[in-house]
Short mmCIF file of C-alpha atoms in Angstrom, two decimals:
data_model
loop_
_atom_site.label_atom_id
_atom_site.label_comp_id
_atom_site.label_asym_id
_atom_site.label_seq_id
_atom_site.Cartn_x
_atom_site.Cartn_y
_atom_site.Cartn_z
CA GLN A 1 92.37 139.26 85.11
CA VAL A 2 93.72 135.61 85.07
CA GLN A 3 95.49 134.65 88.42
CA LEU A 4 96.88 131.38 89.35
CA VAL A 5 98.03 130.48 92.76
CA GLU A 6 100.09 127.45 93.55
CA SER A 7 100.34 125.71 96.96
CA GLY A 8 101.64 122.65 98.61
CA GLY A 9 105.41 122.97 98.17
CA GLY A 10 107.91 122.43 100.74
CA LEU A 11 110.51 120.06 102.15
CA VAL A 12 109.74 116.51 101.29
CA GLN A 13 111.65 113.22 102.30
CA PRO A 14 112.87 111.05 99.54
CA GLY A 15 110.18 108.36 98.67
CA ASP A 16 107.37 110.52 100.08
CA SER A 17 104.34 112.03 98.28
CA ARG A 18 103.01 115.55 98.02
CA THR A 19 100.10 117.13 96.31
CA LEU A 20 100.45 120.58 94.63
CA SER A 21 97.33 122.77 93.94
CA CYS A 22 96.95 125.43 91.27
CA THR A 23 93.78 127.56 92.10
CA ALA A 24 92.23 130.07 89.67
CA SER A 25 91.44 133.41 91.22
CA ALA A 26 88.68 135.69 89.70
CA PHE A 27 88.04 133.24 86.70
CA ARG A 28 86.65 129.87 85.97
CA PHE A 29 89.08 127.11 84.88
CA GLU A 30 86.58 125.31 82.65
CA PRO A 31 87.69 126.55 79.21
CA TYR A 32 91.27 126.45 80.13
CA ALA A 33 93.97 123.76 79.60
CA VAL A 34 96.32 123.82 82.57
CA ALA A 35 99.95 122.62 82.70
CA TRP A 36 102.57 122.16 85.41
CA PHE A 37 106.03 123.26 84.65
CA ARG A 38 109.15 122.93 86.71
CA GLN A 39 112.61 124.41 86.89
CA ALA A 40 115.39 122.56 88.65
CA PRO A 41 118.51 124.53 89.85
CA GLY A 42 120.74 125.27 86.68
CA LEU A 43 118.19 123.93 84.17
CA VAL A 44 115.75 125.39 82.01
CA ARG A 45 112.04 125.20 82.71
CA GLU A 46 110.14 122.36 81.24
CA MET A 47 106.55 121.33 81.18
CA ILE A 48 106.12 118.20 82.90
CA SER A 49 102.38 117.48 82.85
CA CYS A 50 99.13 119.12 81.60
CA ILE A 51 95.42 118.44 81.22
CA ASN A 52 92.95 119.71 78.65
CA TYR A 53 89.92 121.68 79.39
CA ARG A 54 87.82 118.75 79.62
CA GLY A 55 90.09 116.62 81.67
CA THR A 56 90.16 113.83 78.83
CA ASP A 57 93.61 114.38 77.72
CA THR A 58 96.76 114.43 79.94
CA TYR A 59 100.36 114.61 79.11
CA TYR A 60 103.36 113.46 81.34
CA VAL A 61 107.06 113.92 80.58
CA TYR A 62 108.89 110.60 80.74
CA SER A 63 110.81 111.39 84.01
CA ILE A 64 107.68 111.60 86.00
CA LYS A 65 105.38 109.28 84.19
CA ASP A 66 103.73 106.72 86.56
CA ARG A 67 104.72 108.75 89.58
CA PHE A 68 102.82 111.94 89.16
CA THR A 69 99.11 112.38 88.34
CA ILE A 70 97.37 115.54 87.13
CA SER A 71 93.68 116.07 87.84
CA ARG A 72 91.15 118.87 87.90
CA ASN A 73 88.09 119.60 90.00
CA SER A 74 85.73 122.04 88.52
CA ALA A 75 83.79 122.52 91.91
CA GLU A 76 87.03 123.60 93.64
CA ASN A 77 88.25 125.51 90.51
CA THR A 78 91.68 123.75 91.18
CA VAL A 79 94.16 121.65 89.34
CA TYR A 80 96.09 119.09 91.26
CA LEU A 81 99.48 117.45 90.76
CA ARG A 82 99.87 114.30 92.87
CA MET A 83 103.58 113.57 93.23
CA THR A 84 104.60 110.21 94.50
CA GLN A 85 108.14 108.43 94.94
CA LEU A 86 109.91 111.77 95.12
CA ASN A 87 113.51 111.86 94.66
CA SER A 88 116.15 114.53 94.81
CA GLU A 89 115.88 115.14 90.88
CA ASP A 90 112.31 116.31 91.50
CA THR A 91 113.60 119.39 93.50
CA ALA A 92 112.47 122.39 91.61
CA VAL A 93 110.15 125.33 91.43
CA TYR A 94 106.85 124.07 90.19
CA THR A 95 104.55 126.63 88.30
CA CYS A 96 101.16 126.20 86.91
CA ALA A 97 100.05 127.88 83.68
CA ALA A 98 96.75 128.16 81.87
CA ALA A 99 95.76 128.33 78.24
CA ARG A 100 92.34 129.48 77.15
CA THR A 101 91.85 126.83 74.59
CA LEU A 102 89.44 124.07 73.35
CA GLU A 103 92.27 121.96 72.00
CA GLU A 104 91.98 118.39 72.82
CA ARG A 105 95.67 117.87 73.24
CA CYS A 106 96.92 119.96 76.07
CA ASP A 107 100.57 119.61 75.00
CA MET A 108 99.80 121.69 71.98
CA SER A 109 98.45 124.73 73.74
CA VAL A 110 100.22 127.99 74.28
CA TYR A 111 100.33 128.79 77.93
CA ARG A 112 100.04 132.58 78.62
CA HIS A 113 98.82 132.84 82.11
CA TRP A 114 101.28 131.89 84.94
CA GLY A 115 101.31 131.47 88.59
CA GLN A 116 104.25 132.49 90.82
CA GLY A 117 105.64 129.04 91.57
CA THR A 118 106.05 127.02 94.64
CA HIS A 119 109.37 125.52 95.73
CA VAL A 120 109.69 121.64 96.19
CA THR A 121 112.78 120.39 97.86
CA VAL A 122 113.31 116.67 98.19
CA SER A 123 116.02 115.98 100.78
CA SER A 124 116.64 113.89 103.86
#
């Protein structure tokens, strides 16, 4: 059974950084593309970043480009989202998702396996 567990959310001061983790439970991440989605209050969920199964292709939505970095660590079976320069518009529930695919482009994958999400609140 594919299980994903997010961690790292919480209350963050504007301008600070935070790293979210997405860990695979009971399966190996290698043949999976992994994406981070977020849903801000009152808005629809959107994919903000993804990384392909080899870690050679990444995608960032414009609003987080140059502030967030996605990476994967096979030894730890974990995908990370490093978030910097956080502002109030980054307040959201962040959820990771996985797609078993060998597609080179992670943004072309269909994500069928989802975590429960972790809340990030940016506020002073």
